[in-house]
Structure formats: C-alpha cells, structure tokens
Amino acid sequence: MTRWRLLALSVLFSGLALPFSIASQPAVPVTVNVTINGEPVDALIRVIQADRTVGVEYTDVHTPGRAQFQLVPGNYRLRVEHGAGFTSLPRTLDVTARAGSSVDVAVQIERLLDARTAGYYSADLHTHTIASAAAMERDFGIKNHGVTPVDQAVGVQLAADLDVMFISDHNSVDGHELFARTAQERGVPFVLSEEITTLRWGHFNPYSLRPGELVEFKFDKLPSQFFEEARAKGATMIQVNHPLDPTGGYFFSRNRPEFDPSFDAAEVFNGSFDESDNQTVLQMFRYWNEGKRYVATAVSDDHDWKALGDQYGTPRTYVRVEGALTAEKFIAALKTGHVFVTYGPLLFVTANGSTMPGDTVQVQSGAKITLTAEVRSVVSLDGVKAEIIRSGERVQTFELSGSAQMLSLEDSPTANGWYAIRLVDAQRKYLALTNPIWVEVGR
C-alpha cells in the first residue's frame, strides 16, 4: 500500500536503472511503437532480464504510442502493457541489444474489455507528481516524496487506460497548470485536486479545485476548516484518504468532538489491499447501516512512475456516466454513488433491471427484489467468489469461473437497508466492491 513512505531515488541511466559496474558500457537506443487497431496508444514497458524486472519505461505523453530509451548490450524481454490488466493483456517480446546498433519494435495491443460500452468510466482518484516533493520537504522535512514528472503523469494514466486524469499533490497545486495543459493537448477530461496532508487529522482530497487554488495547510486547522476552505475553492467532493492507515487515518478520530462527518467519499482500496483497507470497508458498512451515504472509492496513491511494484490506476474507481463524458458529469455521478471499485474485474450490477448502485429502490414489505450482476475480467475468475451483501451481512455466495459470468438473486427485504456485491479471492482479499443499492421498504 502506498503511504507516507520515503521514495528512494534510483540511479538512472536514460530512464533505466543500471548498476554502476555496467553503466559505462555503450548505450543501445531502443524505440517501441505501440498501437491498438492501428492507432498509437500510451503504454508501460517493463524491461526484464534473467526473469527480473530491471527497469520501467513509458511511451512519451507528447508522442503518443512511442517510447524511446536506452539499454546496455544484452538480451531482454519487453513486457508491454496498456490498461494495467483491466482492459487488455500484456504483450511480451524478446529483444537483443547489440553495441553499435539499435532496437526498433512495433507492438499491437488488443483491447479485450471496454467498460465505456456500458457507460462506465474510470479514474485513479489519488495520484502524485514531482510537485509533491517541495511541499513535503517544506511542511514536514521529508525529501524526494514525489518523482513522476507532471506532464508525464497524464501519459502514465492514459497508459493505464483511465478515462479521467487526476492530480492530487501533497499540500501543493504547483502542478495544476502543466497537468491541465497536457490533458487538454491530449483531449482528455481532467480533475484538479490536492492532498491536504496533516499530521493530526489524516489526509483529504477535495475535488475539483479551481486551477491553482491551494487549500492552505496549517498545523492548528480543524477538519471543518479544511473542508470549508476546499468548498470555497471549488470542491464539490471531499474524499478521506486511507481512512484507517496507522500513519494517517481520519477515521481514528471519528469519536473526537473535532471530527467533521461532512465529507463525501472515502478510499476503501488504497494501493495493494491490506488489513487497513479491510477495516475501512467494515467501517463503511457501519456508516451505510446508519444511512450515511458516503461513496467508496479506490486509488493507487502512487508517487513514482518508474517504481517496479506499484502502478498508477491500480486499483481504480469506475463511475456510470450518462451520455458524453465530461469531468463535471463524472464527479456529479461519482457523488451519487453510481460507482464500483476494483483491482481488475468489471462488476456491473442492477436491481429490478435498472436501479444501479447509489440509487434507491422502493418496495412493499415482502415484495421481491431481483439483483443481477455481470462480472467480466481479462484473466480467469477461477477461485474467485462473488458475495451479495445485505446491510453488511453476506446472504449469498457464488463460485466464479472463466472470464465472464452472470449472477442473479431474488430477495425479499423486510426493512430499509442496502445491497452491495463484492468479489474476493481465495485469501479473502477484495478484488471488487460495488457501492450500495439502497432499499426503502413500505408498509
């Protein structure tokens, strides 16, 4: 899980981490061109040698579909990814870098899944750039906390096949202008935020902020003051980041008098799933049982585009948007809870044929509700369980298989509540979760 950790700086040689002992060898230029259906697409390229990833490269956001970097002579495997395992599978190819020559390869990716056809669009609602670094050093004395170039952060998110670009640097909006300009150049919607980073209360993402509008950090400010200032500067959503992370979780303050419950969303998945995420999901269940319609989101919280492990866009938030996509419509739909969050599988759920997560279905006591779910994945779902949750309790479990499956359940609620569907793996780690479909039962 990506948190307050310090980011170690790699020794870089033309973008590829190389040991000092071989950095003096002659460089071999490499060009990789990536397309889908003949059109250039942004991509991530993992450089593998002797079954070990030795570097990460990306296509250049300013020359879509083209990556240029250098390798020392040797044999390599290039793993080319678009969609981060959500919408396509990686392509691998073996190349030999010979001194005095160059490597020029073309890779065609096949998009296997596209949630856009169902009206769902994705974003990574908590990301960082190099603009975080100066603010973290200024406010907390933490150095090098943010590595990704601001403009390339757009290309990195496009390589993950995200639909809405997002920036949220620690106590900084210095990246807003370049990020917005780059997204506009690429013709994609974008959302400007800031991770309000405090020592006492945790971290918050307000969005959308007006360009360059900083929510000022002060040690003595209360959550209500941060929220009020953020809304005055354009935010219609306040998201609580990693709410139960031991190093900075706002939910630990939920019984204190200073706790302001007027936020709109909370991250239930932040980076790799761990116990703090599990506890956050359980707390959200309790809030939903109290009728508090907080929206569950999923984020990478990534800081370093060249890190070998974490990846922008994993996990991510999918939002159902009516009609043509805009950033404004995306946020408005997000606020209603028309959302599922996922580490990979797509999870489309309705009640009674049309009611989607975030909406309310009204029934008479004893009447039936039919829940229908379509699960799709680019990898096998063998061993995955789909569980239907009613007001926090599991009422039905399905064993999944293959890469696509339809599920259906009839239930007769007798009291107000909610339904959600979650996917879990064999270790009970979450793979996906819908926001609630709310139920109001008449007499």
XYZ file of C-alpha atoms in Angstrom:
443
model
C 0.000 0.000 0.000
C 1.417 3.386 -0.990
C 1.542 5.653 2.049
C 3.919 8.088 3.751
C 6.972 6.044 2.839
C 10.072 7.837 1.602
C 10.774 7.230 -2.048
C 14.314 6.028 -2.721
C 15.913 7.592 -5.777
C 17.202 5.048 -8.274
C 20.438 5.514 -10.162
C 19.040 6.175 -13.627
C 20.737 5.819 -16.975
C 18.491 7.185 -19.711
C 15.482 6.114 -17.661
C 16.653 2.558 -16.898
C 18.132 1.648 -13.503
C 21.605 0.252 -14.067
C 24.365 -0.920 -11.727
C 27.415 1.340 -11.586
C 29.563 -1.541 -12.853
C 27.892 -1.625 -16.270
C 26.694 1.959 -16.631
C 29.826 2.778 -18.639
C 29.024 0.244 -21.377
C 27.909 1.654 -24.750
C 24.226 2.506 -24.841
C 21.916 0.917 -27.387
C 18.940 3.105 -28.429
C 15.548 1.389 -28.257
C 12.313 2.543 -29.864
C 8.979 0.844 -29.136
C 5.833 1.800 -31.054
C 2.527 0.646 -29.539
C -0.868 0.594 -31.262
C -4.444 -0.639 -30.875
C -6.292 -1.126 -34.157
C -3.581 0.857 -35.913
C -3.869 3.875 -33.597
C -1.000 4.807 -31.247
C -1.700 4.280 -27.559
C 0.163 5.086 -24.379
C 1.848 2.110 -22.751
C 4.028 0.940 -19.902
C 7.070 -1.173 -20.773
C 8.723 -3.411 -18.210
C 12.314 -4.302 -19.051
C 13.113 -7.833 -17.880
C 16.474 -9.559 -17.815
C 17.081 -13.062 -16.462
C 13.458 -13.157 -15.176
C 13.958 -9.993 -13.155
C 12.435 -6.593 -13.883
C 15.346 -4.177 -14.167
C 13.505 -1.073 -15.331
C 10.224 0.571 -16.216
C 9.656 2.823 -19.215
C 6.646 4.615 -20.686
C 5.682 5.981 -24.039
C 6.090 9.751 -24.152
C 2.873 11.663 -23.498
C 3.893 14.187 -26.176
C 4.487 11.483 -28.831
C 1.645 9.036 -28.170
C 2.474 5.396 -28.665
C 6.239 5.859 -28.869
C 8.807 5.060 -26.197
C 12.499 5.808 -26.633
C 15.098 4.713 -24.111
C 18.496 3.026 -23.927
C 19.789 -0.360 -22.858
C 23.272 -1.708 -22.298
C 24.114 -4.633 -24.615
C 22.389 -7.844 -23.689
C 19.292 -9.983 -24.055
C 15.998 -8.633 -22.711
C 12.298 -9.318 -22.598
C 9.999 -6.325 -23.002
C 6.559 -6.611 -21.390
C 4.306 -4.002 -22.997
C 1.129 -3.082 -21.119
C -1.859 -0.894 -21.858
C -4.762 -0.949 -19.430
C -2.893 -2.266 -16.384
C -4.566 -5.664 -16.664
C -8.067 -4.168 -16.589
C -8.839 -3.914 -20.293
C -6.115 -5.891 -22.086
C -3.343 -8.394 -21.538
C 0.350 -7.514 -21.848
C 2.395 -8.434 -24.905
C 5.912 -9.730 -24.430
C 8.757 -9.848 -26.914
C 12.399 -10.806 -26.725
C 14.994 -8.348 -27.994
C 18.771 -8.297 -28.205
C 20.586 -5.018 -27.727
C 23.870 -5.109 -29.669
C 26.596 -2.492 -29.385
C 26.703 -0.217 -32.413
C 23.130 -0.993 -33.487
C 19.611 -0.054 -32.400
C 16.373 -1.835 -31.493
C 13.130 -0.777 -33.180
C 9.979 -2.811 -32.494
C 6.247 -2.445 -33.070
C 3.674 -3.909 -30.689
C -0.056 -4.311 -31.279
C -2.287 -4.499 -28.204
C -5.798 -5.968 -28.279
C -8.349 -4.301 -26.011
C -10.385 -7.187 -24.586
C -12.774 -5.280 -22.315
C -14.188 -1.776 -22.505
C -16.430 -0.572 -19.685
C -17.210 2.528 -21.724
C -19.669 0.484 -23.789
C -21.725 0.087 -20.582
C -21.377 3.787 -19.741
C -18.711 3.265 -17.047
C -15.598 5.456 -16.968
C -12.556 5.136 -14.747
C -10.189 7.334 -12.769
C -7.438 6.978 -10.195
C -8.664 9.480 -7.604
C -5.406 9.878 -5.664
C -2.149 10.391 -7.582
C 1.069 12.320 -7.087
C 3.721 14.030 -9.171
C 7.068 15.655 -8.511
C 5.092 18.716 -7.361
C 4.546 16.875 -4.045
C 8.246 16.839 -3.240
C 8.825 20.515 -2.450
C 5.720 20.792 -0.276
C 6.561 17.688 1.741
C 10.071 18.964 2.391
C 8.728 22.427 3.263
C 5.990 21.249 5.634
C 7.454 18.085 7.161
C 11.141 17.864 6.214
C 10.504 14.753 4.081
C 12.633 14.716 0.927
C 12.019 13.233 -2.529
C 8.354 12.429 -1.827
C 7.107 12.575 -5.399
C 9.016 11.664 -8.567
C 6.681 11.498 -11.574
C 7.008 14.475 -13.974
C 3.776 16.472 -14.039
C 3.169 16.201 -17.781
C 4.112 12.517 -17.940
C 1.577 11.797 -15.173
C -1.070 12.285 -17.864
C 0.616 9.727 -20.129
C 1.026 7.304 -17.232
C -2.721 7.438 -16.535
C -3.521 7.065 -20.230
C -1.234 4.033 -20.331
C -3.420 2.547 -17.594
C -6.408 3.155 -19.926
C -8.043 5.567 -17.483
C -10.663 7.958 -18.792
C -10.385 10.961 -16.451
C -6.975 12.315 -15.473
C -6.422 13.216 -11.800
C -3.736 15.094 -9.854
C -3.560 15.478 -6.064
C -0.158 16.513 -4.755
C 0.672 16.885 -1.076
C -0.247 20.436 0.040
C 0.541 21.700 -3.441
C -1.215 22.840 -6.594
C 2.022 23.727 -8.385
C 1.384 21.016 -10.964
C -2.124 22.151 -11.895
C -1.256 24.347 -14.860
C 1.040 21.901 -16.679
C -1.169 18.920 -15.878
C -4.268 20.672 -17.222
C -2.455 21.876 -20.327
C -1.116 18.400 -21.072
C -4.539 16.783 -20.600
C -6.081 19.395 -22.902
C -3.394 18.718 -25.514
C -4.302 15.027 -25.362
C -8.028 15.796 -25.465
C -8.976 14.025 -22.212
C -11.024 15.217 -19.200
C -9.112 16.075 -16.045
C -9.769 16.814 -12.382
C -7.593 19.056 -10.230
C -7.185 18.254 -6.556
C -4.694 18.499 -3.707
C -3.949 16.022 -0.973
C -4.453 18.085 2.151
C -1.781 16.417 4.261
C -1.959 16.880 8.025
C -0.205 15.193 10.903
C -3.167 15.250 13.265
C -6.241 14.525 11.172
C -5.111 12.423 8.259
C -5.273 13.288 4.564
C -8.075 14.563 2.328
C -8.616 15.049 -1.399
C -11.001 17.881 -2.311
C -12.111 17.994 -5.949
C -12.434 19.668 -8.294
C -10.419 22.639 -7.160
C -10.209 25.657 -9.392
C -6.806 25.792 -11.138
C -4.076 26.918 -8.763
C -6.441 27.249 -5.770
C -4.464 25.942 -2.780
C -6.147 24.779 0.417
C -3.549 26.075 2.843
C -2.047 23.676 5.362
C -1.653 24.848 8.954
C -0.948 22.659 11.956
C -3.761 24.183 14.026
C -6.565 23.946 11.444
C -9.528 21.694 12.165
C -11.049 19.307 9.625
C -14.108 21.551 9.316
C -11.835 24.459 8.375
C -10.041 22.438 5.703
C -13.391 21.288 4.294
C -14.886 24.785 4.310
C -11.884 26.291 2.524
C -11.841 23.484 -0.044
C -15.500 24.021 -0.901
C -14.925 27.751 -1.185
C -12.235 26.969 -3.763
C -14.453 24.858 -5.965
C -14.581 21.385 -4.411
C -17.898 19.542 -4.525
C -16.360 16.321 -3.185
C -14.243 15.805 -0.060
C -12.569 12.398 -0.061
C -10.970 10.892 3.040
C -7.710 9.221 2.050
C -6.590 5.861 3.549
C -9.027 6.389 6.457
C -7.623 3.716 8.802
C -3.978 3.676 7.786
C -1.942 3.720 11.035
C 0.241 6.574 9.781
C -2.549 8.987 8.835
C -6.160 7.843 9.075
C -9.018 10.291 9.711
C -11.393 7.562 10.917
C -9.262 7.101 14.030
C -10.675 10.494 15.105
C -14.311 9.557 14.490
C -15.215 9.689 18.202
C -13.494 13.005 18.838
C -15.533 16.227 19.054
C -13.467 17.791 16.252
C -14.462 15.048 13.795
C -16.394 16.585 10.909
C -18.651 13.995 9.216
C -19.477 16.240 6.244
C -17.051 14.507 3.838
C -18.456 12.790 0.743
C -16.231 9.800 -0.026
C -13.622 7.532 1.494
C -10.959 5.296 -0.007
C -11.725 1.652 0.675
C -8.882 0.406 -1.542
C -5.559 2.277 -1.447
C -2.714 0.558 -3.307
C -2.286 -3.133 -2.506
C -5.161 -4.445 -0.376
C -4.253 -4.924 3.281
C -5.910 -5.120 6.680
C -6.381 -1.357 6.981
C -8.425 -1.482 3.771
C -10.458 -4.382 5.142
C -11.192 -2.434 8.313
C -12.147 0.600 6.245
C -14.677 -1.477 4.303
C -16.195 -2.689 7.579
C -16.421 0.877 8.870
C -18.118 1.938 5.649
C -20.631 -0.892 6.147
C -21.381 0.553 9.590
C -21.795 4.027 8.135
C -24.113 2.687 5.422
C -26.167 0.899 8.086
C -26.569 4.287 9.762
C -27.907 5.690 6.486
C -24.765 7.734 5.754
C -24.335 7.568 2.005
C -20.583 8.019 1.788
C -19.132 6.912 -1.556
C -16.464 4.194 -1.591
C -13.515 4.926 -3.912
C -10.322 3.098 -4.938
C -6.950 4.688 -5.708
C -3.301 3.888 -6.324
C -1.812 6.738 -4.233
C 1.232 6.301 -6.479
C 4.194 8.706 -6.387
C 6.801 7.211 -8.727
C 6.142 6.236 -12.335
C 9.333 4.194 -12.533
C 8.776 2.172 -9.352
C 8.971 -1.549 -10.038
C 5.946 -2.502 -7.923
C 3.068 -0.021 -7.630
C 1.273 1.184 -10.731
C -0.935 4.188 -11.408
C -4.522 3.118 -11.985
C -4.403 0.046 -9.731
C -6.854 -0.094 -8.058
C -9.355 2.300 -9.649
C -12.852 3.766 -9.455
C -15.464 3.199 -12.179
C -18.374 5.640 -12.452
C -21.567 5.289 -14.513
C -21.988 8.474 -16.571
C -24.978 9.239 -18.772
C -24.137 10.495 -22.256
C -20.844 12.022 -23.327
C -18.113 12.040 -20.698
C -17.007 15.290 -19.072
C -15.115 15.837 -15.829
C -18.121 17.644 -14.374
C -20.520 14.807 -15.198
C -18.028 12.257 -13.865
C -17.847 13.983 -10.464
C -21.603 14.506 -10.307
C -22.217 10.795 -10.980
C -19.497 9.846 -8.504
C -21.247 11.867 -5.815
C -24.480 9.921 -6.373
C -22.630 6.639 -5.772
C -23.043 5.218 -9.282
C -19.731 3.508 -8.617
C -17.848 0.269 -8.265
C -14.207 -0.086 -7.230
C -11.854 -2.777 -8.438
C -8.415 -4.316 -8.719
C -9.294 -5.707 -12.140
C -12.706 -7.328 -12.654
C -15.555 -5.265 -14.054
C -18.733 -5.528 -11.977
C -21.992 -4.209 -13.439
C -24.901 -4.507 -11.002
C -28.584 -3.529 -11.114
C -31.676 -4.164 -9.018
C -35.019 -4.874 -10.696
C -33.432 -4.372 -14.087
C -32.479 -0.704 -13.864
C -31.644 0.558 -10.364
C -27.877 0.953 -10.087
C -25.519 1.457 -7.142
C -26.162 4.791 -5.476
C -29.865 4.739 -6.310
C -32.826 3.765 -4.144
C -35.374 1.063 -4.917
C -38.720 1.268 -3.129
C -40.693 -1.919 -2.444
C -43.524 -3.096 -0.248
C -42.645 -5.328 2.678
C -42.277 -8.911 1.465
C -42.009 -7.954 -2.210
C -39.096 -9.366 -4.161
C -36.019 -7.545 -5.371
C -34.005 -9.127 -8.159
C -30.286 -8.357 -8.133
C -28.395 -9.001 -11.352
C -24.638 -8.765 -11.801
C -22.360 -9.170 -14.781
C -18.738 -9.944 -13.929
C -16.062 -9.681 -16.594
C -12.290 -9.956 -16.457
C -9.328 -10.215 -18.820
C -7.950 -13.033 -16.646
C -9.631 -16.141 -15.300
C -12.040 -15.742 -12.398
C -11.425 -19.322 -11.249
C -11.249 -19.399 -7.455
C -12.958 -16.014 -7.082
C -16.133 -15.717 -5.016
C -18.910 -13.210 -5.592
C -20.794 -12.390 -2.415
C -24.048 -10.499 -2.112
C -24.150 -8.319 0.978
C -27.400 -7.126 2.554
C -26.915 -4.377 5.131
C -23.456 -5.660 5.998
C -24.297 -9.384 6.124
C -23.474 -11.948 3.442
C -26.658 -13.535 2.085
C -25.418 -15.418 -0.992
C -22.102 -16.676 -2.382
C -21.310 -17.630 -5.980
C -18.225 -19.551 -7.132
C -16.938 -17.897 -10.310
C -15.092 -19.410 -13.240
C -13.927 -18.421 -16.675
C -13.640 -14.756 -17.621
C -17.329 -13.740 -17.672
C -20.320 -14.706 -15.591
C -23.882 -13.552 -14.946
C -25.303 -13.713 -11.413
C -28.835 -13.281 -10.144
C -30.527 -13.329 -6.745
C -34.087 -12.746 -5.594
C -34.574 -11.442 -2.074
C -37.490 -10.098 -0.049
C -36.328 -7.315 2.281
C -38.480 -6.515 5.305
C -36.673 -3.368 6.442
C -34.799 -0.429 4.999
C -31.206 -1.215 4.110
C -28.831 -1.728 1.219
C -27.309 -4.317 -1.085
C -23.767 -4.499 -2.439
C -21.724 -7.135 -4.224
C -18.089 -7.885 -3.527
C -15.553 -10.135 -5.219
C -12.887 -11.813 -3.076
C -10.018 -14.146 -3.877
C -9.036 -17.382 -2.144
C -7.259 -15.404 0.596
C -10.391 -13.284 1.186
C -8.744 -10.207 -0.269
C -11.123 -7.903 -2.062
C -10.979 -7.754 -5.854
C -14.018 -5.509 -6.361
C -16.900 -3.895 -4.472
C -19.986 -2.010 -5.572
C -21.405 0.960 -3.758
C -24.792 0.283 -2.155
C -28.131 -0.034 -3.858
C -30.395 1.466 -1.215
C -33.726 -0.089 -0.275
C -36.747 1.613 1.264
C -39.489 -0.766 2.385
C -43.087 0.446 2.589
C -45.848 -0.993 4.745
